[in-house]
Amino acid sequence: MVPGLMAIAILMAGVQGVLIPLVQDLSGSREVDERLLAPMSVFGVSAGRIVAGAINAAAAGLVAGPAMIALMHGVGLGDVGPNWLLLLPLVALCGLLSAAFGLTLGTKVQPRFSGLLFAVVLGPMMLFGCAYYPWSRLSAIGPVHYVFLLNPLTFMSEAMRLAVTPDMPHMPLPLLLAGLLGYLALFTLVGARSFEKRTIL
């Protein structure tokens, strides 16, 4: 359960780290206009937001992970033995993905509806994102388990499962990396394009 909760913490921190400032910037004050005057492209401004959100998400994951391990497993870590050389890059990659997802959500939804995103979008994502169960165990339900790959949280949960509990069942590494990098590229491009449309009047 610790890897899944780490993935949820990273997702929530990354989305909030981009979404909340973006909603403020796109509301009445239009503070984003000042940032667009910087000597860089609009894509550079949106990429900066993704990096800032990713730092927020990675910090949340690295703080929440050990805290949850200590709370759930006490001094004896039991089956939890993080591979730190694998955990750190995967946390960074998951942080970038969650921040890019936050940029996409923030630019596709009107600011007045941003509060509903957590109930309408993020709630179902957490329920069907393999945070509480390994994706490989879903093979018992047949080909339907491939539908879970449409949820980016599935790949984040499996990445944390691989790094934190490597002895537990987890997604094959090629599929895992393809999912993380594919969703990162998709949300970065879609989010940056939507950001440009929303900010350039």
PDB file of C-alpha atoms in Angstrom:
ATOM      1  CA  MET A   1       0.000   0.000   0.000  1.00  0.00           C
ATOM      2  CA  VAL A   2       2.917   2.371   0.644  1.00  0.00           C
ATOM      3  CA  PRO A   3       3.910   2.616  -3.048  1.00  0.00           C
ATOM      4  CA  GLY A   4       0.354   3.434  -4.086  1.00  0.00           C
ATOM      5  CA  LEU A   5      -0.001   6.093  -1.413  1.00  0.00           C
ATOM      6  CA  MET A   6       3.303   7.599  -2.512  1.00  0.00           C
ATOM      7  CA  ALA A   7       2.002   7.735  -6.080  1.00  0.00           C
ATOM      8  CA  ILE A   8      -1.194   9.442  -4.912  1.00  0.00           C
ATOM      9  CA  ALA A   9       0.841  11.971  -2.907  1.00  0.00           C
ATOM     10  CA  ILE A  10       2.980  12.726  -5.968  1.00  0.00           C
ATOM     11  CA  LEU A  11      -0.080  13.044  -8.212  1.00  0.00           C
ATOM     12  CA  MET A  12      -1.959  15.347  -5.853  1.00  0.00           C
ATOM     13  CA  ALA A  13       1.059  17.551  -5.112  1.00  0.00           C
ATOM     14  CA  GLY A  14       1.987  17.827  -8.793  1.00  0.00           C
ATOM     15  CA  VAL A  15      -1.527  18.687  -9.923  1.00  0.00           C
ATOM     16  CA  GLN A  16      -2.058  21.192  -7.103  1.00  0.00           C
ATOM     17  CA  GLY A  17       1.391  22.696  -7.604  1.00  0.00           C
ATOM     18  CA  VAL A  18       0.454  23.678 -11.157  1.00  0.00           C
ATOM     19  CA  LEU A  19      -3.326  23.953 -11.055  1.00  0.00           C
ATOM     20  CA  ILE A  20      -3.767  26.370  -8.149  1.00  0.00           C
ATOM     21  CA  PRO A  21      -1.231  28.997  -9.337  1.00  0.00           C
ATOM     22  CA  LEU A  22      -2.536  28.617 -12.889  1.00  0.00           C
ATOM     23  CA  VAL A  23      -6.130  29.237 -11.824  1.00  0.00           C
ATOM     24  CA  GLN A  24      -4.996  32.373 -10.000  1.00  0.00           C
ATOM     25  CA  ASP A  25      -3.024  33.572 -13.016  1.00  0.00           C
ATOM     26  CA  LEU A  26      -5.857  32.978 -15.475  1.00  0.00           C
ATOM     27  CA  SER A  27      -8.505  34.587 -13.295  1.00  0.00           C
ATOM     28  CA  GLY A  28      -9.274  38.296 -13.165  1.00  0.00           C
ATOM     29  CA  SER A  29      -5.761  39.503 -12.280  1.00  0.00           C
ATOM     30  CA  ARG A  30      -4.115  37.891 -15.346  1.00  0.00           C
ATOM     31  CA  GLU A  31      -0.735  37.789 -13.595  1.00  0.00           C
ATOM     32  CA  VAL A  32       0.429  35.327 -16.224  1.00  0.00           C
ATOM     33  CA  ASP A  33       0.727  38.213 -18.700  1.00  0.00           C
ATOM     34  CA  GLU A  34       3.825  39.477 -16.868  1.00  0.00           C
ATOM     35  CA  ARG A  35       5.522  36.082 -17.189  1.00  0.00           C
ATOM     36  CA  LEU A  36       4.776  35.983 -20.889  1.00  0.00           C
ATOM     37  CA  LEU A  37       6.830  39.160 -21.333  1.00  0.00           C
ATOM     38  CA  ALA A  38       9.972  37.265 -20.283  1.00  0.00           C
ATOM     39  CA  PRO A  39      12.532  36.685 -23.069  1.00  0.00           C
ATOM     40  CA  MET A  40      11.451  33.089 -23.647  1.00  0.00           C
ATOM     41  CA  SER A  41       8.813  31.248 -25.619  1.00  0.00           C
ATOM     42  CA  VAL A  42       5.346  30.480 -24.294  1.00  0.00           C
ATOM     43  CA  PHE A  43       6.369  26.810 -24.266  1.00  0.00           C
ATOM     44  CA  GLY A  44       9.287  27.783 -22.010  1.00  0.00           C
ATOM     45  CA  VAL A  45       6.899  29.443 -19.558  1.00  0.00           C
ATOM     46  CA  SER A  46       4.643  26.375 -19.498  1.00  0.00           C
ATOM     47  CA  ALA A  47       7.672  24.077 -19.128  1.00  0.00           C
ATOM     48  CA  GLY A  48       8.787  26.170 -16.166  1.00  0.00           C
ATOM     49  CA  ARG A  49       5.429  25.589 -14.539  1.00  0.00           C
ATOM     50  CA  ILE A  50       5.786  21.846 -15.093  1.00  0.00           C
ATOM     51  CA  VAL A  51       9.258  21.814 -13.530  1.00  0.00           C
ATOM     52  CA  ALA A  52       8.055  23.835 -10.526  1.00  0.00           C
ATOM     53  CA  GLY A  53       5.111  21.478 -10.043  1.00  0.00           C
ATOM     54  CA  ALA A  54       7.409  18.455 -10.410  1.00  0.00           C
ATOM     55  CA  ILE A  55       9.694  19.747  -7.650  1.00  0.00           C
ATOM     56  CA  ASN A  56       6.645  20.141  -5.421  1.00  0.00           C
ATOM     57  CA  ALA A  57       5.463  16.626  -6.299  1.00  0.00           C
ATOM     58  CA  ALA A  58       8.869  14.982  -5.828  1.00  0.00           C
ATOM     59  CA  ALA A  59       9.287  16.638  -2.435  1.00  0.00           C
ATOM     60  CA  ALA A  60       5.833  15.397  -1.394  1.00  0.00           C
ATOM     61  CA  GLY A  61       6.640  11.860  -2.514  1.00  0.00           C
ATOM     62  CA  LEU A  62      10.021  11.750  -0.790  1.00  0.00           C
ATOM     63  CA  VAL A  63       8.554  13.094   2.457  1.00  0.00           C
ATOM     64  CA  ALA A  64       5.371  11.020   2.372  1.00  0.00           C
ATOM     65  CA  GLY A  65       7.120   7.753   1.494  1.00  0.00           C
ATOM     66  CA  PRO A  66       9.365   7.372   4.563  1.00  0.00           C
ATOM     67  CA  ALA A  67       6.608   8.735   6.803  1.00  0.00           C
ATOM     68  CA  MET A  68       4.153   6.103   5.563  1.00  0.00           C
ATOM     69  CA  ILE A  69       6.772   3.364   5.821  1.00  0.00           C
ATOM     70  CA  ALA A  70       7.417   4.327   9.434  1.00  0.00           C
ATOM     71  CA  LEU A  71       3.714   4.562  10.285  1.00  0.00           C
ATOM     72  CA  MET A  72       2.647   1.342   8.597  1.00  0.00           C
ATOM     73  CA  HIS A  73       5.660  -0.860   9.207  1.00  0.00           C
ATOM     74  CA  GLY A  74       7.232   0.595  12.336  1.00  0.00           C
ATOM     75  CA  VAL A  75      10.926   0.191  12.933  1.00  0.00           C
ATOM     76  CA  GLY A  76      11.079  -3.157  11.146  1.00  0.00           C
ATOM     77  CA  LEU A  77      10.394  -2.293   7.546  1.00  0.00           C
ATOM     78  CA  GLY A  78       9.302  -5.812   6.697  1.00  0.00           C
ATOM     79  CA  ASP A  79       8.744  -6.198   2.960  1.00  0.00           C
ATOM     80  CA  VAL A  80       9.511  -2.525   2.256  1.00  0.00           C
ATOM     81  CA  GLY A  81      13.085  -2.016   1.108  1.00  0.00           C
ATOM     82  CA  PRO A  82      13.363   0.982  -1.215  1.00  0.00           C
ATOM     83  CA  ASN A  83      15.912   0.864  -3.998  1.00  0.00           C
ATOM     84  CA  TRP A  84      17.036   4.495  -3.721  1.00  0.00           C
ATOM     85  CA  LEU A  85      18.977   4.478  -7.000  1.00  0.00           C
ATOM     86  CA  LEU A  86      15.757   3.527  -8.757  1.00  0.00           C
ATOM     87  CA  LEU A  87      13.399   5.489  -6.533  1.00  0.00           C
ATOM     88  CA  LEU A  88      14.880   8.954  -7.056  1.00  0.00           C
ATOM     89  CA  PRO A  89      14.682   9.050 -10.881  1.00  0.00           C
ATOM     90  CA  LEU A  90      11.239   7.426 -10.851  1.00  0.00           C
ATOM     91  CA  VAL A  91       9.957   9.976  -8.326  1.00  0.00           C
ATOM     92  CA  ALA A  92      11.314  12.766 -10.557  1.00  0.00           C
ATOM     93  CA  LEU A  93       9.674  11.236 -13.642  1.00  0.00           C
ATOM     94  CA  CYS A  94       6.360  10.732 -11.850  1.00  0.00           C
ATOM     95  CA  GLY A  95       6.564  14.305 -10.555  1.00  0.00           C
ATOM     96  CA  LEU A  96       6.996  15.638 -14.087  1.00  0.00           C
ATOM     97  CA  LEU A  97       4.071  13.532 -15.280  1.00  0.00           C
ATOM     98  CA  SER A  98       1.758  14.725 -12.507  1.00  0.00           C
ATOM     99  CA  ALA A  99       2.719  18.370 -13.103  1.00  0.00           C
ATOM    100  CA  ALA A 100       2.156  18.043 -16.861  1.00  0.00           C
ATOM    101  CA  PHE A 101      -1.231  16.481 -16.105  1.00  0.00           C
ATOM    102  CA  GLY A 102      -1.992  19.425 -13.804  1.00  0.00           C
ATOM    103  CA  LEU A 103      -1.082  21.871 -16.579  1.00  0.00           C
ATOM    104  CA  THR A 104      -3.411  20.055 -18.978  1.00  0.00           C
ATOM    105  CA  LEU A 105      -6.280  20.055 -16.486  1.00  0.00           C
ATOM    106  CA  GLY A 106      -5.710  23.679 -15.529  1.00  0.00           C
ATOM    107  CA  THR A 107      -5.782  24.907 -19.101  1.00  0.00           C
ATOM    108  CA  LYS A 108      -8.695  22.762 -20.285  1.00  0.00           C
ATOM    109  CA  VAL A 109     -11.098  23.612 -17.448  1.00  0.00           C
ATOM    110  CA  GLN A 110     -12.534  26.998 -16.605  1.00  0.00           C
ATOM    111  CA  PRO A 111     -11.138  28.358 -13.298  1.00  0.00           C
ATOM    112  CA  ARG A 112     -14.570  28.361 -11.633  1.00  0.00           C
ATOM    113  CA  PHE A 113     -14.816  24.581 -12.106  1.00  0.00           C
ATOM    114  CA  SER A 114     -11.323  23.776 -10.822  1.00  0.00           C
ATOM    115  CA  GLY A 115     -12.629  22.652  -7.425  1.00  0.00           C
ATOM    116  CA  LEU A 116     -14.730  19.953  -9.088  1.00  0.00           C
ATOM    117  CA  LEU A 117     -11.659  18.372 -10.689  1.00  0.00           C
ATOM    118  CA  PHE A 118     -10.668  16.663  -7.466  1.00  0.00           C
ATOM    119  CA  ALA A 119     -14.063  14.981  -7.144  1.00  0.00           C
ATOM    120  CA  VAL A 120     -14.783  14.298 -10.804  1.00  0.00           C
ATOM    121  CA  VAL A 121     -11.324  13.467 -12.179  1.00  0.00           C
ATOM    122  CA  LEU A 122      -8.822  12.728  -9.423  1.00  0.00           C
ATOM    123  CA  GLY A 123     -11.144  10.647  -7.236  1.00  0.00           C
ATOM    124  CA  PRO A 124     -11.887   8.012  -9.906  1.00  0.00           C
ATOM    125  CA  MET A 125      -8.232   8.090 -10.967  1.00  0.00           C
ATOM    126  CA  MET A 126      -7.169   7.095  -7.458  1.00  0.00           C
ATOM    127  CA  LEU A 127      -9.751   4.322  -7.291  1.00  0.00           C
ATOM    128  CA  PHE A 128      -8.764   2.792 -10.646  1.00  0.00           C
ATOM    129  CA  GLY A 129      -5.066   3.681 -10.634  1.00  0.00           C
ATOM    130  CA  CYS A 130      -3.697   0.470  -9.074  1.00  0.00           C
ATOM    131  CA  ALA A 131      -2.704   2.362  -5.943  1.00  0.00           C
ATOM    132  CA  TYR A 132      -4.113  -0.310  -3.641  1.00  0.00           C
ATOM    133  CA  TYR A 133      -3.405  -3.417  -5.727  1.00  0.00           C
ATOM    134  CA  PRO A 134      -0.725  -4.467  -8.254  1.00  0.00           C
ATOM    135  CA  TRP A 135      -1.647  -4.209 -11.927  1.00  0.00           C
ATOM    136  CA  SER A 136      -0.318  -7.717 -12.595  1.00  0.00           C
ATOM    137  CA  ARG A 137      -2.931  -9.197 -10.236  1.00  0.00           C
ATOM    138  CA  LEU A 138      -5.701  -7.757 -12.419  1.00  0.00           C
ATOM    139  CA  SER A 139      -4.952 -10.393 -15.060  1.00  0.00           C
ATOM    140  CA  ALA A 140      -7.553 -12.481 -13.200  1.00  0.00           C
ATOM    141  CA  ILE A 141     -10.287 -10.316 -14.750  1.00  0.00           C
ATOM    142  CA  GLY A 142      -9.047 -11.017 -18.272  1.00  0.00           C
ATOM    143  CA  PRO A 143      -8.374  -8.488 -21.041  1.00  0.00           C
ATOM    144  CA  VAL A 144     -10.294  -5.819 -19.109  1.00  0.00           C
ATOM    145  CA  HIS A 145      -7.159  -5.184 -17.056  1.00  0.00           C
ATOM    146  CA  TYR A 146      -5.627  -3.425 -20.064  1.00  0.00           C
ATOM    147  CA  VAL A 147      -8.265  -0.697 -19.658  1.00  0.00           C
ATOM    148  CA  PHE A 148      -6.434   0.340 -16.473  1.00  0.00           C
ATOM    149  CA  LEU A 149      -3.502   1.413 -18.666  1.00  0.00           C
ATOM    150  CA  LEU A 150      -5.597   4.400 -19.754  1.00  0.00           C
ATOM    151  CA  ASN A 151      -5.062   5.831 -16.286  1.00  0.00           C
ATOM    152  CA  PRO A 152      -1.651   7.532 -15.872  1.00  0.00           C
ATOM    153  CA  LEU A 153      -1.771   6.871 -12.120  1.00  0.00           C
ATOM    154  CA  THR A 154      -1.470   3.146 -12.913  1.00  0.00           C
ATOM    155  CA  PHE A 155       2.045   3.705 -14.241  1.00  0.00           C
ATOM    156  CA  MET A 156       2.968   5.986 -11.340  1.00  0.00           C
ATOM    157  CA  SER A 157       1.743   3.413  -8.807  1.00  0.00           C
ATOM    158  CA  GLU A 158       3.639   0.628 -10.538  1.00  0.00           C
ATOM    159  CA  ALA A 159       6.785   2.782 -10.689  1.00  0.00           C
ATOM    160  CA  MET A 160       6.637   3.350  -6.934  1.00  0.00           C
ATOM    161  CA  ARG A 161       5.874  -0.363  -6.403  1.00  0.00           C
ATOM    162  CA  LEU A 162       8.973  -1.295  -8.420  1.00  0.00           C
ATOM    163  CA  ALA A 163      11.200   1.115  -6.488  1.00  0.00           C
ATOM    164  CA  VAL A 164       9.816   0.695  -2.960  1.00  0.00           C
ATOM    165  CA  THR A 165       8.822  -2.999  -2.905  1.00  0.00           C
ATOM    166  CA  PRO A 166      10.854  -4.591  -5.718  1.00  0.00           C
ATOM    167  CA  ASP A 167      10.069  -8.118  -4.485  1.00  0.00           C
ATOM    168  CA  MET A 168       6.316  -7.600  -4.952  1.00  0.00           C
ATOM    169  CA  PRO A 169       4.637  -8.165  -8.341  1.00  0.00           C
ATOM    170  CA  HIS A 170       4.890  -5.129 -10.616  1.00  0.00           C
ATOM    171  CA  MET A 171       4.511  -4.114 -14.230  1.00  0.00           C
ATOM    172  CA  PRO A 172       7.275  -5.091 -16.688  1.00  0.00           C
ATOM    173  CA  LEU A 173       9.866  -2.312 -16.880  1.00  0.00           C
ATOM    174  CA  PRO A 174       9.579  -1.654 -20.665  1.00  0.00           C
ATOM    175  CA  LEU A 175       5.804  -1.188 -20.407  1.00  0.00           C
ATOM    176  CA  LEU A 176       6.232   0.933 -17.290  1.00  0.00           C
ATOM    177  CA  LEU A 177       8.746   3.315 -18.879  1.00  0.00           C
ATOM    178  CA  ALA A 178       6.762   3.481 -22.128  1.00  0.00           C
ATOM    179  CA  GLY A 179       3.653   4.470 -20.172  1.00  0.00           C
ATOM    180  CA  LEU A 180       5.382   7.092 -18.032  1.00  0.00           C
ATOM    181  CA  LEU A 181       7.261   8.689 -20.929  1.00  0.00           C
ATOM    182  CA  GLY A 182       4.292   8.444 -23.297  1.00  0.00           C
ATOM    183  CA  TYR A 183       1.893  10.159 -20.893  1.00  0.00           C
ATOM    184  CA  LEU A 184       4.533  12.746 -19.990  1.00  0.00           C
ATOM    185  CA  ALA A 185       5.008  13.653 -23.667  1.00  0.00           C
ATOM    186  CA  LEU A 186       1.253  13.688 -24.307  1.00  0.00           C
ATOM    187  CA  PHE A 187       0.338  15.900 -21.348  1.00  0.00           C
ATOM    188  CA  THR A 188       3.298  18.217 -21.905  1.00  0.00           C
ATOM    189  CA  LEU A 189       2.336  18.840 -25.532  1.00  0.00           C
ATOM    190  CA  VAL A 190      -1.400  19.117 -24.897  1.00  0.00           C
ATOM    191  CA  GLY A 191      -0.914  21.237 -21.793  1.00  0.00           C
ATOM    192  CA  ALA A 192       1.590  23.577 -23.463  1.00  0.00           C
ATOM    193  CA  ARG A 193      -0.673  24.038 -26.478  1.00  0.00           C
ATOM    194  CA  SER A 194      -3.704  24.725 -24.285  1.00  0.00           C
ATOM    195  CA  PHE A 195      -1.624  27.081 -22.141  1.00  0.00           C
ATOM    196  CA  GLU A 196      -0.685  29.064 -25.220  1.00  0.00           C
ATOM    197  CA  LYS A 197      -4.300  29.285 -26.367  1.00  0.00           C
ATOM    198  CA  ARG A 198      -5.494  30.416 -22.932  1.00  0.00           C
ATOM    199  CA  THR A 199      -2.781  33.007 -22.391  1.00  0.00           C
ATOM    200  CA  ILE A 200      -2.257  34.573 -25.800  1.00  0.00           C
ATOM    201  CA  LEU A 201      -5.275  36.819 -26.283  1.00  0.00           C
TER     202      LEU A 201
END
